[in-house]
PDB file of C-alpha atoms in Angstrom:
ATOM      1  CA  MET A1300       0.025   0.042  -0.086  1.00  0.00           C
ATOM      2  CA  GLN A1301       1.155   3.529  -0.670  1.00  0.00           C
ATOM      3  CA  ASP A1302       2.894   5.484   2.092  1.00  0.00           C
ATOM      4  CA  ALA A1303      -0.051   7.952   2.006  1.00  0.00           C
ATOM      5  CA  MET A1304      -2.373   5.207   3.071  1.00  0.00           C
ATOM      6  CA  LYS A1305      -0.451   4.127   6.135  1.00  0.00           C
ATOM      7  CA  GLY A1306      -2.451   4.716   9.239  1.00  0.00           C
ATOM      8  CA  GLU A1307      -5.646   5.134   7.397  1.00  0.00           C
ATOM      9  CA  ASN A1308      -8.599   3.074   8.370  1.00  0.00           C
ATOM     10  CA  LYS A1309      -8.699  -0.546   6.875  1.00  0.00           C
ATOM     11  CA  HIS A1310     -11.991  -0.014   5.141  1.00  0.00           C
ATOM     12  CA  TYR A1311     -10.261   2.487   2.739  1.00  0.00           C
ATOM     13  CA  GLN A1312      -7.114   0.546   2.009  1.00  0.00           C
ATOM     14  CA  HIS A1313      -8.607  -1.272  -0.906  1.00  0.00           C
ATOM     15  CA  LEU A1314      -8.435   2.234  -2.693  1.00  0.00           C
ATOM     16  CA  LYS A1315      -5.199   3.639  -4.218  1.00  0.00           C
ATOM     17  CA  ARG A1316      -6.585   7.246  -3.816  1.00  0.00           C
ATOM     18  CA  HIS A1317      -8.418   7.993  -0.699  1.00  0.00           C
ATOM     19  CA  ILE A1318     -11.952   9.196  -1.079  1.00  0.00           C
ATOM     20  CA  ASP A1319     -11.465  12.405   0.919  1.00  0.00           C
ATOM     21  CA  ARG A1320      -8.586  13.329  -1.227  1.00  0.00           C
ATOM     22  CA  PHE A1321     -10.531  12.944  -4.431  1.00  0.00           C
ATOM     23  CA  CYS A1322     -13.443  14.866  -2.984  1.00  0.00           C
ATOM     24  CA  ASN A1323     -11.352  17.691  -1.701  1.00  0.00           C
ATOM     25  CA  ALA A1324      -9.341  18.041  -4.806  1.00  0.00           C
ATOM     26  CA  ASN A1325     -12.606  18.316  -6.860  1.00  0.00           C
ATOM     27  CA  MET A1326     -14.478  20.482  -4.246  1.00  0.00           C
ATOM     28  CA  ILE A1327     -17.263  17.991  -3.919  1.00  0.00           C
ATOM     29  CA  PRO A1328     -19.773  19.081  -1.247  1.00  0.00           C
ATOM     30  CA  PHE A1329     -20.086  17.174   2.091  1.00  0.00           C
ATOM     31  CA  SER A1330     -23.286  15.327   1.345  1.00  0.00           C
ATOM     32  CA  GLU A1331     -22.215  14.225  -2.130  1.00  0.00           C
ATOM     33  CA  GLY A1332     -18.889  13.135  -0.707  1.00  0.00           C
ATOM     34  CA  CYS A1333     -20.675  11.039   2.002  1.00  0.00           C
ATOM     35  CA  ILE A1334     -22.787   9.262  -0.791  1.00  0.00           C
ATOM     36  CA  ILE A1335     -19.448   8.446  -2.609  1.00  0.00           C
ATOM     37  CA  LYS A1336     -17.751   7.412   0.688  1.00  0.00           C
ATOM     38  CA  TYR A1337     -20.628   5.006   1.796  1.00  0.00           C
ATOM     39  CA  ALA A1338     -21.004   3.588  -1.823  1.00  0.00           C
ATOM     40  CA  LEU A1339     -17.357   2.690  -2.145  1.00  0.00           C
ATOM     41  CA  ARG A1340     -16.626   1.340   1.374  1.00  0.00           C
ATOM     42  CA  HIS A1341     -19.725  -0.683   2.186  1.00  0.00           C
ATOM     43  CA  GLU A1342     -18.054  -4.082   1.275  1.00  0.00           C
ATOM     44  CA  HIS A1343     -15.130  -3.174   3.653  1.00  0.00           C
ATOM     45  CA  LYS A1344     -16.950  -1.738   6.592  1.00  0.00           C
ATOM     46  CA  ASN A1345     -20.650  -1.716   7.479  1.00  0.00           C
ATOM     47  CA  GLY A1346     -22.240  -3.405   4.693  1.00  0.00           C
ATOM     48  CA  ALA A1347     -25.990  -2.729   4.213  1.00  0.00           C
ATOM     49  CA  GLU A1348     -25.772  -0.019   6.850  1.00  0.00           C
ATOM     50  CA  ASP A1349     -23.367   2.069   4.743  1.00  0.00           C
ATOM     51  CA  LEU A1350     -25.721   1.654   1.606  1.00  0.00           C
ATOM     52  CA  ASN A1351     -28.656   2.834   3.833  1.00  0.00           C
ATOM     53  CA  LYS A1352     -26.591   5.936   4.685  1.00  0.00           C
ATOM     54  CA  ALA A1353     -25.973   6.632   1.110  1.00  0.00           C
ATOM     55  CA  ILE A1354     -29.554   6.274   0.372  1.00  0.00           C
ATOM     56  CA  ASP A1355     -30.414   8.565   3.122  1.00  0.00           C
ATOM     57  CA  PHE A1356     -28.163  11.352   1.994  1.00  0.00           C
ATOM     58  CA  CYS A1357     -29.715  10.983  -1.650  1.00  0.00           C
ATOM     59  CA  GLU A1358     -33.170  11.300  -0.194  1.00  0.00           C
ATOM     60  CA  ARG A1359     -32.395  14.343   1.801  1.00  0.00           C
ATOM     61  CA  ARG A1360     -30.884  16.074  -1.292  1.00  0.00           C
ATOM     62  CA  LEU A1361     -34.176  15.144  -3.164  1.00  0.00           C
ATOM     63  CA  GLN A1362     -36.172  16.815  -0.248  1.00  0.00           C
ATOM     64  CA  ASP A1363     -34.037  19.915   0.038  1.00  0.00           C
ATOM     65  CA  THR A1364     -35.649  22.588  -2.116  1.00  0.00           C
ATOM     66  CA  ASP A1365     -32.879  25.213  -1.467  1.00  0.00           C
ATOM     67  CA  TYR A1366     -29.986  22.838  -2.507  1.00  0.00           C
ATOM     68  CA  PRO A1367     -30.338  23.327  -6.368  1.00  0.00           C
ATOM     69  CA  ARG A1368     -29.631  26.980  -5.853  1.00  0.00           C
ATOM     70  CA  ILE A1369     -26.129  26.313  -4.827  1.00  0.00           C
ATOM     71  CA  ALA A1370     -23.930  27.887  -7.361  1.00  0.00           C
ATOM     72  CA  HIS A1371     -22.190  25.623  -9.962  1.00  0.00           C
ATOM     73  CA  ASN A1372     -18.541  25.443  -9.473  1.00  0.00           C
ATOM     74  CA  ARG A1373     -16.448  25.472 -12.687  1.00  0.00           C
ATOM     75  CA  VAL A1374     -14.099  22.868 -11.175  1.00  0.00           C
ATOM     76  CA  TRP A1375     -17.047  20.360 -11.652  1.00  0.00           C
ATOM     77  CA  SER A1376     -16.829  20.669 -15.492  1.00  0.00           C
ATOM     78  CA  GLY A1377     -15.254  17.485 -16.550  1.00  0.00           C
ATOM     79  CA  LEU A1378     -15.869  15.684 -13.217  1.00  0.00           C
ATOM     80  CA  MET A1379     -17.481  12.553 -14.753  1.00  0.00           C
ATOM     81  CA  SER A1380     -14.157  12.090 -16.795  1.00  0.00           C
ATOM     82  CA  ARG A1381     -12.155  12.450 -13.623  1.00  0.00           C
ATOM     83  CA  VAL A1382     -14.306   9.851 -11.932  1.00  0.00           C
ATOM     84  CA  MET A1383     -13.551   7.451 -14.773  1.00  0.00           C
ATOM     85  CA  SER A1384      -9.769   8.293 -14.498  1.00  0.00           C
ATOM     86  CA  TRP A1385      -9.841   7.542 -10.802  1.00  0.00           C
ATOM     87  CA  TYR A1386     -11.765   4.283 -11.461  1.00  0.00           C
ATOM     88  CA  GLN A1387      -9.056   3.304 -14.031  1.00  0.00           C
ATOM     89  CA  ASN A1388      -6.133   4.318 -11.799  1.00  0.00           C
ATOM     90  CA  GLU A1389      -7.514   1.843  -9.181  1.00  0.00           C
ATOM     91  CA  GLY A1390      -6.532  -0.782 -11.555  1.00  0.00           C
ATOM     92  CA  ASN A1391      -9.815  -1.361 -13.212  1.00  0.00           C
ATOM     93  CA  ALA A1392     -10.332  -1.613 -16.935  1.00  0.00           C
ATOM     94  CA  HIS A1393     -13.508   0.128 -18.106  1.00  0.00           C
ATOM     95  CA  THR A1394     -15.130  -2.530 -20.490  1.00  0.00           C
ATOM     96  CA  GLY A1395     -18.592  -1.230 -20.722  1.00  0.00           C
ATOM     97  CA  ARG A1396     -20.794  -0.981 -17.746  1.00  0.00           C
ATOM     98  CA  LEU A1397     -19.342   0.243 -14.415  1.00  0.00           C
ATOM     99  CA  PRO A1398     -19.598  -1.833 -11.166  1.00  0.00           C
ATOM    100  CA  HIS A1399     -22.742  -0.437  -9.284  1.00  0.00           C
ATOM    101  CA  GLU A1400     -20.614   1.180  -6.539  1.00  0.00           C
ATOM    102  CA  TRP A1401     -18.823   3.174  -9.234  1.00  0.00           C
ATOM    103  CA  GLU A1402     -21.890   4.007 -11.079  1.00  0.00           C
ATOM    104  CA  VAL A1403     -23.158   5.792  -7.951  1.00  0.00           C
ATOM    105  CA  VAL A1404     -20.012   7.855  -7.938  1.00  0.00           C
ATOM    106  CA  ARG A1405     -20.632   8.712 -11.700  1.00  0.00           C
ATOM    107  CA  LEU A1406     -24.138   9.610 -10.905  1.00  0.00           C
ATOM    108  CA  ILE A1407     -23.138  12.033  -8.281  1.00  0.00           C
ATOM    109  CA  ALA A1408     -20.513  13.575 -10.646  1.00  0.00           C
ATOM    110  CA  GLN A1409     -23.363  13.804 -13.276  1.00  0.00           C
ATOM    111  CA  TYR A1410     -25.408  15.741 -10.857  1.00  0.00           C
ATOM    112  CA  LEU A1411     -22.668  18.214 -10.082  1.00  0.00           C
ATOM    113  CA  GLU A1412     -21.846  18.690 -13.588  1.00  0.00           C
ATOM    114  CA  THR A1413     -25.328  19.022 -14.925  1.00  0.00           C
ATOM    115  CA  ARG A1414     -27.569  19.863 -11.905  1.00  0.00           C
ATOM    116  CA  ASP A1415     -29.891  17.018 -12.772  1.00  0.00           C
ATOM    117  CA  ARG A1416     -31.533  16.189  -9.517  1.00  0.00           C
ATOM    118  CA  ASP A1417     -32.734  12.710 -11.057  1.00  0.00           C
ATOM    119  CA  ALA A1418     -29.113  11.496 -10.503  1.00  0.00           C
ATOM    120  CA  PHE A1419     -29.962  11.405  -6.742  1.00  0.00           C
ATOM    121  CA  HIS A1420     -32.943   9.293  -7.400  1.00  0.00           C
ATOM    122  CA  ASP A1421     -30.965   7.068  -9.688  1.00  0.00           C
ATOM    123  CA  ALA A1422     -28.098   6.814  -7.114  1.00  0.00           C
ATOM    124  CA  ALA A1423     -30.505   5.848  -4.230  1.00  0.00           C
ATOM    125  CA  TRP A1424     -32.073   3.125  -6.469  1.00  0.00           C
ATOM    126  CA  LEU A1425     -28.797   1.778  -7.326  1.00  0.00           C
ATOM    127  CA  CYS A1426     -27.582   1.528  -3.733  1.00  0.00           C
ATOM    128  CA  ALA A1427     -30.891  -0.179  -2.825  1.00  0.00           C
ATOM    129  CA  GLN A1428     -30.110  -2.646  -5.712  1.00  0.00           C
ATOM    130  CA  ILE A1429     -26.629  -3.257  -4.352  1.00  0.00           C
ATOM    131  CA  ARG A1430     -27.988  -3.831  -0.895  1.00  0.00           C
ATOM    132  CA  ARG A1431     -30.615  -6.406  -2.198  1.00  0.00           C
ATOM    133  CA  GLU A1432     -27.940  -8.230  -4.286  1.00  0.00           C
ATOM    134  CA  LYS A1433     -25.265  -8.465  -1.567  1.00  0.00           C
ATOM    135  CA  TYR A1434     -27.004  -8.350   1.886  1.00  0.00           C
ATOM    136  CA  GLU A1435     -30.577  -9.551   1.417  1.00  0.00           C
ATOM    137  CA  LYS A1436     -30.204 -13.095   0.647  1.00  0.00           C
TER     138      LYS A1436
END
């Protein structure tokens, strides 16, 4: 593991680039960062509980009528392509469909780039799908 990851929590050590570093570098707001964090770490920490937290953050954003008025940040232009680069830098080859967890990350990036609130609905649905597939057997 990279020196930068020494001392980090074990549930993040499966990633070469820490979630917080990606979110900070791309000025991703707290709630969206939490959705990304919970989607990517669920298998390594709290399982279905983490997915429930991601769903909760998505649902809060859908209910928050003031939230769409937050100004668009120009650093979010091209964010979806930076998510894809991060995914590939983790040692994954993009061969069509993304794994569900990374699709959630892409949806949050899509929202930040386009302000399309449906991305929160889709991300919540996808987290529920992951939960059903992995934890509700």
